[in-house]
């Protein structure tokens, strides 16, 4: 019962956001942006918290947050870098494919937006000097994101959770990228 209520709340929130941004994406596609990534559920702009008197819904603006046990939590575990160079290359290639596929709908509604993958580098140009760059260093097994909003971040692959996590403050690369894209562009990334 709680799960159905949560899904309904997320869908309403996504429909409202899509309408307010003038995106031509269908509501079913927008609602499906609460997509499973690595077995985890993601929801756009909604944080569900446990309060003393039950559940409360907190509105977080244009933020993509991981919901777990009805409470948004930050990751505090350290990442594991024990993978081989070939595994890292494969993970980076999958990440680049995920980002490239995830912004295709956004490219259709943002005239200046483009994405290019050139070897071990992904460049996401959102227009108006908003350029995101992801660079893979296979030797050090580190992924660097250069963001026009928050600057430079370094990421290592966290094997426990299956995502790229910041080495400085343990945020998740796709979460930060999604939040910033939602803030800068029209539409919602589908990753």
PDB file of N, CA and C in Angstrom, residues 67-158:
ATOM      1  N   UNK A  67      16.285   6.722  -2.682  1.00  0.00           N
ATOM      2  CA  UNK A  67      15.375   6.405  -1.587  1.00  0.00           C
ATOM      3  C   UNK A  67      15.676   4.996  -1.100  1.00  0.00           C
ATOM      4  N   UNK A  68      15.885   4.858   0.179  1.00  0.00           N
ATOM      5  CA  UNK A  68      16.203   3.564   0.755  1.00  0.00           C
ATOM      6  C   UNK A  68      15.555   3.495   2.128  1.00  0.00           C
ATOM      7  N   UNK A  69      14.744   2.501   2.332  1.00  0.00           N
ATOM      8  CA  UNK A  69      14.017   2.337   3.588  1.00  0.00           C
ATOM      9  C   UNK A  69      13.236   3.604   3.924  1.00  0.00           C
ATOM     10  N   UNK A  70      12.663   4.247   2.906  1.00  0.00           N
ATOM     11  CA  UNK A  70      11.842   5.449   3.039  1.00  0.00           C
ATOM     12  C   UNK A  70      12.606   6.623   3.614  1.00  0.00           C
ATOM     13  N   UNK A  71      13.902   6.598   3.512  1.00  0.00           N
ATOM     14  CA  UNK A  71      14.682   7.693   4.058  1.00  0.00           C
ATOM     15  C   UNK A  71      15.856   7.947   3.141  1.00  0.00           C
ATOM     16  N   UNK A  72      16.105   9.188   2.788  1.00  0.00           N
ATOM     17  CA  UNK A  72      17.241   9.518   1.953  1.00  0.00           C
ATOM     18  C   UNK A  72      18.489   9.454   2.816  1.00  0.00           C
ATOM     19  N   UNK A  73      19.461   8.714   2.337  1.00  0.00           N
ATOM     20  CA  UNK A  73      20.699   8.556   3.090  1.00  0.00           C
ATOM     21  C   UNK A  73      21.875   8.883   2.189  1.00  0.00           C
ATOM     22  N   UNK A  74      22.961   9.304   2.777  1.00  0.00           N
ATOM     23  CA  UNK A  74      24.173   9.489   1.997  1.00  0.00           C
ATOM     24  C   UNK A  74      25.049   8.259   2.180  1.00  0.00           C
ATOM     25  N   UNK A  75      25.881   8.020   1.201  1.00  0.00           N
ATOM     26  CA  UNK A  75      26.749   6.838   1.262  1.00  0.00           C
ATOM     27  C   UNK A  75      27.983   7.186   2.080  1.00  0.00           C
ATOM     28  N   UNK A  76      28.320   6.347   2.997  1.00  0.00           N
ATOM     29  CA  UNK A  76      29.486   6.624   3.823  1.00  0.00           C
ATOM     30  C   UNK A  76      30.549   5.546   3.686  1.00  0.00           C
ATOM     31  N   UNK A  77      30.280   4.560   2.849  1.00  0.00           N
ATOM     32  CA  UNK A  77      31.276   3.495   2.707  1.00  0.00           C
ATOM     33  C   UNK A  77      32.371   3.926   1.750  1.00  0.00           C
ATOM     34  N   UNK A  78      33.545   3.403   1.923  1.00  0.00           N
ATOM     35  CA  UNK A  78      34.637   3.739   1.026  1.00  0.00           C
ATOM     36  C   UNK A  78      34.561   2.859  -0.213  1.00  0.00           C
ATOM     37  N   UNK A  79      35.089   3.367  -1.298  1.00  0.00           N
ATOM     38  CA  UNK A  79      35.012   2.607  -2.536  1.00  0.00           C
ATOM     39  C   UNK A  79      36.143   1.600  -2.618  1.00  0.00           C
ATOM     40  N   UNK A  80      35.931   0.618  -3.446  1.00  0.00           N
ATOM     41  CA  UNK A  80      36.917  -0.429  -3.619  1.00  0.00           C
ATOM     42  C   UNK A  80      37.518  -0.308  -5.012  1.00  0.00           C
ATOM     43  N   UNK A  81      38.836  -0.311  -5.100  1.00  0.00           N
ATOM     44  CA  UNK A  81      39.494  -0.123  -6.374  1.00  0.00           C
ATOM     45  C   UNK A  81      40.264  -1.367  -6.772  1.00  0.00           C
ATOM     46  N   UNK A  82      39.765  -2.529  -6.433  1.00  0.00           N
ATOM     47  CA  UNK A  82      40.502  -3.757  -6.663  1.00  0.00           C
ATOM     48  C   UNK A  82      40.260  -4.349  -8.053  1.00  0.00           C
ATOM     49  N   UNK A  83      39.529  -3.660  -8.916  1.00  0.00           N
ATOM     50  CA  UNK A  83      39.233  -4.215 -10.235  1.00  0.00           C
ATOM     51  C   UNK A  83      40.428  -4.094 -11.172  1.00  0.00           C
ATOM     52  N   UNK A  84      40.443  -4.902 -12.205  1.00  0.00           N
ATOM     53  CA  UNK A  84      41.531  -4.849 -13.171  1.00  0.00           C
ATOM     54  C   UNK A  84      41.299  -3.698 -14.139  1.00  0.00           C
ATOM     55  N   UNK A  85      42.300  -3.388 -14.920  1.00  0.00           N
ATOM     56  CA  UNK A  85      42.188  -2.313 -15.904  1.00  0.00           C
ATOM     57  C   UNK A  85      41.084  -2.576 -16.910  1.00  0.00           C
ATOM     58  N   UNK A  86      40.930  -3.830 -17.342  1.00  0.00           N
ATOM     59  CA  UNK A  86      39.897  -4.180 -18.318  1.00  0.00           C
ATOM     60  C   UNK A  86      38.509  -4.001 -17.717  1.00  0.00           C
ATOM     61  N   UNK A  87      38.336  -4.364 -16.445  1.00  0.00           N
ATOM     62  CA  UNK A  87      37.044  -4.169 -15.777  1.00  0.00           C
ATOM     63  C   UNK A  87      36.715  -2.686 -15.690  1.00  0.00           C
ATOM     64  N   UNK A  88      37.705  -1.869 -15.346  1.00  0.00           N
ATOM     65  CA  UNK A  88      37.481  -0.430 -15.243  1.00  0.00           C
ATOM     66  C   UNK A  88      37.089   0.143 -16.597  1.00  0.00           C
ATOM     67  N   UNK A  89      37.788  -0.262 -17.648  1.00  0.00           N
ATOM     68  CA  UNK A  89      37.464   0.221 -18.991  1.00  0.00           C
ATOM     69  C   UNK A  89      36.034  -0.142 -19.372  1.00  0.00           C
ATOM     70  N   UNK A  90      35.613  -1.356 -19.046  1.00  0.00           N
ATOM     71  CA  UNK A  90      34.249  -1.790 -19.335  1.00  0.00           C
ATOM     72  C   UNK A  90      33.217  -0.990 -18.553  1.00  0.00           C
ATOM     73  N   UNK A  91      33.523  -0.704 -17.290  1.00  0.00           N
ATOM     74  CA  UNK A  91      32.599   0.079 -16.461  1.00  0.00           C
ATOM     75  C   UNK A  91      32.480   1.507 -16.973  1.00  0.00           C
ATOM     76  N   UNK A  92      33.584   2.080 -17.397  1.00  0.00           N
ATOM     77  CA  UNK A  92      33.554   3.435 -17.952  1.00  0.00           C
ATOM     78  C   UNK A  92      32.762   3.442 -19.257  1.00  0.00           C
ATOM     79  N   UNK A  93      32.976   2.437 -20.096  1.00  0.00           N
ATOM     80  CA  UNK A  93      32.234   2.352 -21.362  1.00  0.00           C
ATOM     81  C   UNK A  93      30.732   2.241 -21.099  1.00  0.00           C
ATOM     82  N   UNK A  94      30.341   1.433 -20.103  1.00  0.00           N
ATOM     83  CA  UNK A  94      28.910   1.312 -19.758  1.00  0.00           C
ATOM     84  C   UNK A  94      28.359   2.623 -19.207  1.00  0.00           C
ATOM     85  N   UNK A  95      29.154   3.329 -18.397  1.00  0.00           N
ATOM     86  CA  UNK A  95      28.725   4.620 -17.862  1.00  0.00           C
ATOM     87  C   UNK A  95      28.516   5.617 -19.005  1.00  0.00           C
ATOM     88  N   UNK A  96      29.463   5.664 -19.938  1.00  0.00           N
ATOM     89  CA  UNK A  96      29.336   6.578 -21.072  1.00  0.00           C
ATOM     90  C   UNK A  96      28.091   6.249 -21.896  1.00  0.00           C
ATOM     91  N   UNK A  97      27.830   4.951 -22.107  1.00  0.00           N
ATOM     92  CA  UNK A  97      26.619   4.548 -22.836  1.00  0.00           C
ATOM     93  C   UNK A  97      25.362   4.956 -22.074  1.00  0.00           C
ATOM     94  N   UNK A  98      25.379   4.804 -20.752  1.00  0.00           N
ATOM     95  CA  UNK A  98      24.233   5.182 -19.927  1.00  0.00           C
ATOM     96  C   UNK A  98      23.960   6.678 -20.013  1.00  0.00           C
ATOM     97  N   UNK A  99      25.009   7.485 -19.910  1.00  0.00           N
ATOM     98  CA  UNK A  99      24.846   8.937 -19.987  1.00  0.00           C
ATOM     99  C   UNK A  99      24.372   9.340 -21.381  1.00  0.00           C
ATOM    100  N   UNK A 100      25.012   8.771 -22.401  1.00  0.00           N
ATOM    101  CA  UNK A 100      24.648   9.109 -23.780  1.00  0.00           C
ATOM    102  C   UNK A 100      23.187   8.753 -24.061  1.00  0.00           C
ATOM    103  N   UNK A 101      22.752   7.568 -23.661  1.00  0.00           N
ATOM    104  CA  UNK A 101      21.362   7.153 -23.873  1.00  0.00           C
ATOM    105  C   UNK A 101      20.409   7.947 -22.983  1.00  0.00           C
ATOM    106  N   UNK A 102      20.841   8.283 -21.785  1.00  0.00           N
ATOM    107  CA  UNK A 102      19.984   8.976 -20.826  1.00  0.00           C
ATOM    108  C   UNK A 102      19.649  10.405 -21.181  1.00  0.00           C
ATOM    109  N   UNK A 103      20.471  11.038 -22.010  1.00  0.00           N
ATOM    110  CA  UNK A 103      20.215  12.437 -22.377  1.00  0.00           C
ATOM    111  C   UNK A 103      19.606  12.585 -23.767  1.00  0.00           C
ATOM    112  N   UNK A 104      19.328  11.492 -24.462  1.00  0.00           N
ATOM    113  CA  UNK A 104      18.789  11.583 -25.824  1.00  0.00           C
ATOM    114  C   UNK A 104      17.473  12.350 -25.877  1.00  0.00           C
ATOM    115  N   UNK A 105      16.555  12.091 -24.935  1.00  0.00           N
ATOM    116  CA  UNK A 105      15.292  12.830 -24.912  1.00  0.00           C
ATOM    117  C   UNK A 105      15.524  14.309 -24.614  1.00  0.00           C
ATOM    118  N   UNK A 106      16.517  14.611 -23.799  1.00  0.00           N
ATOM    119  CA  UNK A 106      16.826  16.005 -23.478  1.00  0.00           C
ATOM    120  C   UNK A 106      17.402  16.732 -24.691  1.00  0.00           C
ATOM    121  N   UNK A 107      18.171  16.030 -25.503  1.00  0.00           N
ATOM    122  CA  UNK A 107      18.756  16.641 -26.698  1.00  0.00           C
ATOM    123  C   UNK A 107      17.667  17.100 -27.650  1.00  0.00           C
ATOM    124  N   UNK A 108      16.571  16.338 -27.710  1.00  0.00           N
ATOM    125  CA  UNK A 108      15.469  16.693 -28.601  1.00  0.00           C
ATOM    126  C   UNK A 108      14.798  18.005 -28.207  1.00  0.00           C
ATOM    127  N   UNK A 109      14.756  18.338 -26.921  1.00  0.00           N
ATOM    128  CA  UNK A 109      14.068  19.550 -26.471  1.00  0.00           C
ATOM    129  C   UNK A 109      15.010  20.698 -26.135  1.00  0.00           C
ATOM    130  N   UNK A 110      16.307  20.465 -26.163  1.00  0.00           N
ATOM    131  CA  UNK A 110      17.313  21.504 -25.939  1.00  0.00           C
ATOM    132  C   UNK A 110      18.134  21.638 -27.221  1.00  0.00           C
ATOM    133  N   UNK A 111      17.882  22.690 -27.971  1.00  0.00           N
ATOM    134  CA  UNK A 111      18.482  22.852 -29.295  1.00  0.00           C
ATOM    135  C   UNK A 111      20.010  22.848 -29.285  1.00  0.00           C
ATOM    136  N   UNK A 112      20.617  23.451 -28.269  1.00  0.00           N
ATOM    137  CA  UNK A 112      22.076  23.583 -28.229  1.00  0.00           C
ATOM    138  C   UNK A 112      22.780  22.388 -27.601  1.00  0.00           C
ATOM    139  N   UNK A 113      22.039  21.399 -27.161  1.00  0.00           N
ATOM    140  CA  UNK A 113      22.625  20.288 -26.412  1.00  0.00           C
ATOM    141  C   UNK A 113      23.163  19.208 -27.343  1.00  0.00           C
ATOM    142  N   UNK A 114      24.349  18.674 -26.985  1.00  0.00           N
ATOM    143  CA  UNK A 114      24.938  17.570 -27.745  1.00  0.00           C
ATOM    144  C   UNK A 114      25.812  16.737 -26.814  1.00  0.00           C
ATOM    145  N   UNK A 115      26.037  15.491 -27.219  1.00  0.00           N
ATOM    146  CA  UNK A 115      26.902  14.600 -26.452  1.00  0.00           C
ATOM    147  C   UNK A 115      27.836  13.899 -27.432  1.00  0.00           C
ATOM    148  N   UNK A 116      29.109  13.834 -27.067  1.00  0.00           N
ATOM    149  CA  UNK A 116      30.113  13.180 -27.904  1.00  0.00           C
ATOM    150  C   UNK A 116      30.992  12.289 -27.029  1.00  0.00           C
ATOM    151  N   UNK A 117      31.228  11.088 -27.516  1.00  0.00           N
ATOM    152  CA  UNK A 117      32.160  10.180 -26.853  1.00  0.00           C
ATOM    153  C   UNK A 117      33.355  10.024 -27.770  1.00  0.00           C
ATOM    154  N   UNK A 118      34.531  10.338 -27.237  1.00  0.00           N
ATOM    155  CA  UNK A 118      35.758  10.248 -28.018  1.00  0.00           C
ATOM    156  C   UNK A 118      36.770   9.442 -27.204  1.00  0.00           C
ATOM    157  N   UNK A 119      36.793   8.143 -27.436  1.00  0.00           N
ATOM    158  CA  UNK A 119      37.727   7.283 -26.705  1.00  0.00           C
ATOM    159  C   UNK A 119      37.379   7.225 -25.235  1.00  0.00           C
ATOM    160  N   UNK A 120      38.248   7.733 -24.389  1.00  0.00           N
ATOM    161  CA  UNK A 120      38.068   7.683 -22.932  1.00  0.00           C
ATOM    162  C   UNK A 120      37.535   9.003 -22.395  1.00  0.00           C
ATOM    163  N   UNK A 121      36.824   9.763 -23.244  1.00  0.00           N
ATOM    164  CA  UNK A 121      36.293  11.063 -22.844  1.00  0.00           C
ATOM    165  C   UNK A 121      34.870  11.225 -23.351  1.00  0.00           C
ATOM    166  N   UNK A 122      33.992  11.750 -22.497  1.00  0.00           N
ATOM    167  CA  UNK A 122      32.627  12.091 -22.885  1.00  0.00           C
ATOM    168  C   UNK A 122      32.447  13.581 -22.668  1.00  0.00           C
ATOM    169  N   UNK A 123      31.958  14.274 -23.692  1.00  0.00           N
ATOM    170  CA  UNK A 123      31.711  15.708 -23.598  1.00  0.00           C
ATOM    171  C   UNK A 123      30.221  15.939 -23.786  1.00  0.00           C
ATOM    172  N   UNK A 124      29.592  16.541 -22.798  1.00  0.00           N
ATOM    173  CA  UNK A 124      28.169  16.849 -22.827  1.00  0.00           C
ATOM    174  C   UNK A 124      28.036  18.367 -22.843  1.00  0.00           C
ATOM    175  N   UNK A 125      27.686  18.913 -24.011  1.00  0.00           N
ATOM    176  CA  UNK A 125      27.561  20.356 -24.199  1.00  0.00           C
ATOM    177  C   UNK A 125      26.095  20.736 -24.082  1.00  0.00           C
ATOM    178  N   UNK A 126      25.761  21.524 -23.073  1.00  0.00           N
ATOM    179  CA  UNK A 126      24.375  21.947 -22.848  1.00  0.00           C
ATOM    180  C   UNK A 126      24.107  23.336 -23.413  1.00  0.00           C
ATOM    181  N   UNK A 127      25.065  23.901 -24.129  1.00  0.00           N
ATOM    182  CA  UNK A 127      24.910  25.249 -24.671  1.00  0.00           C
ATOM    183  C   UNK A 127      25.215  26.293 -23.613  1.00  0.00           C
ATOM    184  N   UNK A 128      25.310  27.537 -24.016  1.00  0.00           N
ATOM    185  CA  UNK A 128      25.566  28.669 -23.119  1.00  0.00           C
ATOM    186  C   UNK A 128      26.752  28.421 -22.194  1.00  0.00           C
ATOM    187  N   UNK A 129      27.820  27.860 -22.727  1.00  0.00           N
ATOM    188  CA  UNK A 129      29.059  27.581 -21.984  1.00  0.00           C
ATOM    189  C   UNK A 129      28.878  26.611 -20.821  1.00  0.00           C
ATOM    190  N   UNK A 130      27.872  25.777 -20.880  1.00  0.00           N
ATOM    191  CA  UNK A 130      27.688  24.720 -19.884  1.00  0.00           C
ATOM    192  C   UNK A 130      28.163  23.404 -20.498  1.00  0.00           C
ATOM    193  N   UNK A 131      29.421  23.064 -20.253  1.00  0.00           N
ATOM    194  CA  UNK A 131      30.012  21.855 -20.830  1.00  0.00           C
ATOM    195  C   UNK A 131      30.486  20.944 -19.702  1.00  0.00           C
ATOM    196  N   UNK A 132      29.948  19.732 -19.697  1.00  0.00           N
ATOM    197  CA  UNK A 132      30.379  18.705 -18.750  1.00  0.00           C
ATOM    198  C   UNK A 132      31.343  17.787 -19.474  1.00  0.00           C
ATOM    199  N   UNK A 133      32.440  17.431 -18.822  1.00  0.00           N
ATOM    200  CA  UNK A 133      33.423  16.526 -19.412  1.00  0.00           C
ATOM    201  C   UNK A 133      33.729  15.403 -18.432  1.00  0.00           C
ATOM    202  N   UNK A 134      33.666  14.171 -18.921  1.00  0.00           N
ATOM    203  CA  UNK A 134      34.053  13.000 -18.133  1.00  0.00           C
ATOM    204  C   UNK A 134      35.308  12.423 -18.769  1.00  0.00           C
ATOM    205  N   UNK A 135      36.378  12.327 -18.002  1.00  0.00           N
ATOM    206  CA  UNK A 135      37.650  11.787 -18.481  1.00  0.00           C
ATOM    207  C   UNK A 135      38.016  10.548 -17.672  1.00  0.00           C
ATOM    208  N   UNK A 136      38.364   9.477 -18.367  1.00  0.00           N
ATOM    209  CA  UNK A 136      38.756   8.236 -17.693  1.00  0.00           C
ATOM    210  C   UNK A 136      40.267   8.107 -17.701  1.00  0.00           C
ATOM    211  N   UNK A 137      40.840   7.848 -16.541  1.00  0.00           N
ATOM    212  CA  UNK A 137      42.264   7.551 -16.405  1.00  0.00           C
ATOM    213  C   UNK A 137      42.372   6.071 -16.077  1.00  0.00           C
ATOM    214  N   UNK A 138      42.603   5.257 -17.130  1.00  0.00           N
ATOM    215  CA  UNK A 138      42.624   3.804 -16.952  1.00  0.00           C
ATOM    216  C   UNK A 138      43.769   3.340 -16.069  1.00  0.00           C
ATOM    217  N   UNK A 139      44.878   4.047 -16.116  1.00  0.00           N
ATOM    218  CA  UNK A 139      46.041   3.654 -15.323  1.00  0.00           C
ATOM    219  C   UNK A 139      45.759   3.807 -13.824  1.00  0.00           C
ATOM    220  N   UNK A 140      45.203   4.956 -13.431  1.00  0.00           N
ATOM    221  CA  UNK A 140      44.898   5.213 -12.016  1.00  0.00           C
ATOM    222  C   UNK A 140      43.516   4.694 -11.620  1.00  0.00           C
ATOM    223  N   UNK A 141      42.734   4.238 -12.613  1.00  0.00           N
ATOM    224  CA  UNK A 141      41.354   3.766 -12.394  1.00  0.00           C
ATOM    225  C   UNK A 141      40.502   4.833 -11.704  1.00  0.00           C
ATOM    226  N   UNK A 142      40.606   6.046 -12.227  1.00  0.00           N
ATOM    227  CA  UNK A 142      39.871   7.193 -11.697  1.00  0.00           C
ATOM    228  C   UNK A 142      39.142   7.869 -12.844  1.00  0.00           C
ATOM    229  N   UNK A 143      37.926   8.287 -12.580  1.00  0.00           N
ATOM    230  CA  UNK A 143      37.116   9.024 -13.542  1.00  0.00           C
ATOM    231  C   UNK A 143      37.008  10.453 -13.036  1.00  0.00           C
ATOM    232  N   UNK A 144      37.274  11.426 -13.893  1.00  0.00           N
ATOM    233  CA  UNK A 144      37.220  12.831 -13.520  1.00  0.00           C
ATOM    234  C   UNK A 144      36.058  13.491 -14.237  1.00  0.00           C
ATOM    235  N   UNK A 145      35.215  14.200 -13.490  1.00  0.00           N
ATOM    236  CA  UNK A 145      34.143  14.975 -14.097  1.00  0.00           C
ATOM    237  C   UNK A 145      34.451  16.452 -13.886  1.00  0.00           C
ATOM    238  N   UNK A 146      34.439  17.191 -15.001  1.00  0.00           N
ATOM    239  CA  UNK A 146      34.577  18.640 -14.937  1.00  0.00           C
ATOM    240  C   UNK A 146      33.196  19.223 -15.198  1.00  0.00           C
ATOM    241  N   UNK A 147      32.669  19.914 -14.204  1.00  0.00           N
ATOM    242  CA  UNK A 147      31.319  20.457 -14.258  1.00  0.00           C
ATOM    243  C   UNK A 147      31.369  21.980 -14.290  1.00  0.00           C
ATOM    244  N   UNK A 148      30.530  22.614 -15.112  1.00  0.00           N
ATOM    245  CA  UNK A 148      30.490  24.072 -15.105  1.00  0.00           C
ATOM    246  C   UNK A 148      29.826  24.622 -13.842  1.00  0.00           C
ATOM    247  N   UNK A 149      29.147  23.784 -13.092  1.00  0.00           N
ATOM    248  CA  UNK A 149      28.433  24.221 -11.894  1.00  0.00           C
ATOM    249  C   UNK A 149      29.280  24.040 -10.644  1.00  0.00           C
ATOM    250  N   UNK A 150      29.844  22.852 -10.465  1.00  0.00           N
ATOM    251  CA  UNK A 150      30.544  22.547  -9.209  1.00  0.00           C
ATOM    252  C   UNK A 150      32.038  22.293  -9.355  1.00  0.00           C
ATOM    253  N   UNK A 151      32.580  22.411 -10.546  1.00  0.00           N
ATOM    254  CA  UNK A 151      34.018  22.241 -10.725  1.00  0.00           C
ATOM    255  C   UNK A 151      34.440  20.807 -10.988  1.00  0.00           C
ATOM    256  N   UNK A 152      35.625  20.446 -10.517  1.00  0.00           N
ATOM    257  CA  UNK A 152      36.229  19.148 -10.809  1.00  0.00           C
ATOM    258  C   UNK A 152      35.973  18.171  -9.667  1.00  0.00           C
ATOM    259  N   UNK A 153      35.552  16.964 -10.047  1.00  0.00           N
ATOM    260  CA  UNK A 153      35.337  15.883  -9.082  1.00  0.00           C
ATOM    261  C   UNK A 153      36.023  14.627  -9.592  1.00  0.00           C
ATOM    262  N   UNK A 154      36.589  13.841  -8.679  1.00  0.00           N
ATOM    263  CA  UNK A 154      37.219  12.566  -9.032  1.00  0.00           C
ATOM    264  C   UNK A 154      36.394  11.432  -8.448  1.00  0.00           C
ATOM    265  N   UNK A 155      36.261  10.336  -9.244  1.00  0.00           N
ATOM    266  CA  UNK A 155      35.417   9.214  -8.859  1.00  0.00           C
ATOM    267  C   UNK A 155      36.166   7.906  -9.019  1.00  0.00           C
ATOM    268  N   UNK A 156      35.891   6.986  -8.103  1.00  0.00           N
ATOM    269  CA  UNK A 156      36.347   5.609  -8.207  1.00  0.00           C
ATOM    270  C   UNK A 156      35.107   4.724  -8.230  1.00  0.00           C
ATOM    271  N   UNK A 157      35.238   3.548  -8.834  1.00  0.00           N
ATOM    272  CA  UNK A 157      34.105   2.641  -8.890  1.00  0.00           C
ATOM    273  C   UNK A 157      33.942   1.943  -7.551  1.00  0.00           C
ATOM    274  N   UNK A 158      32.749   2.014  -6.985  1.00  0.00           N
ATOM    275  CA  UNK A 158      32.443   1.357  -5.719  1.00  0.00           C
ATOM    276  C   UNK A 158      31.815   0.007  -6.039  1.00  0.00           C
TER     277      UNK A 158
END
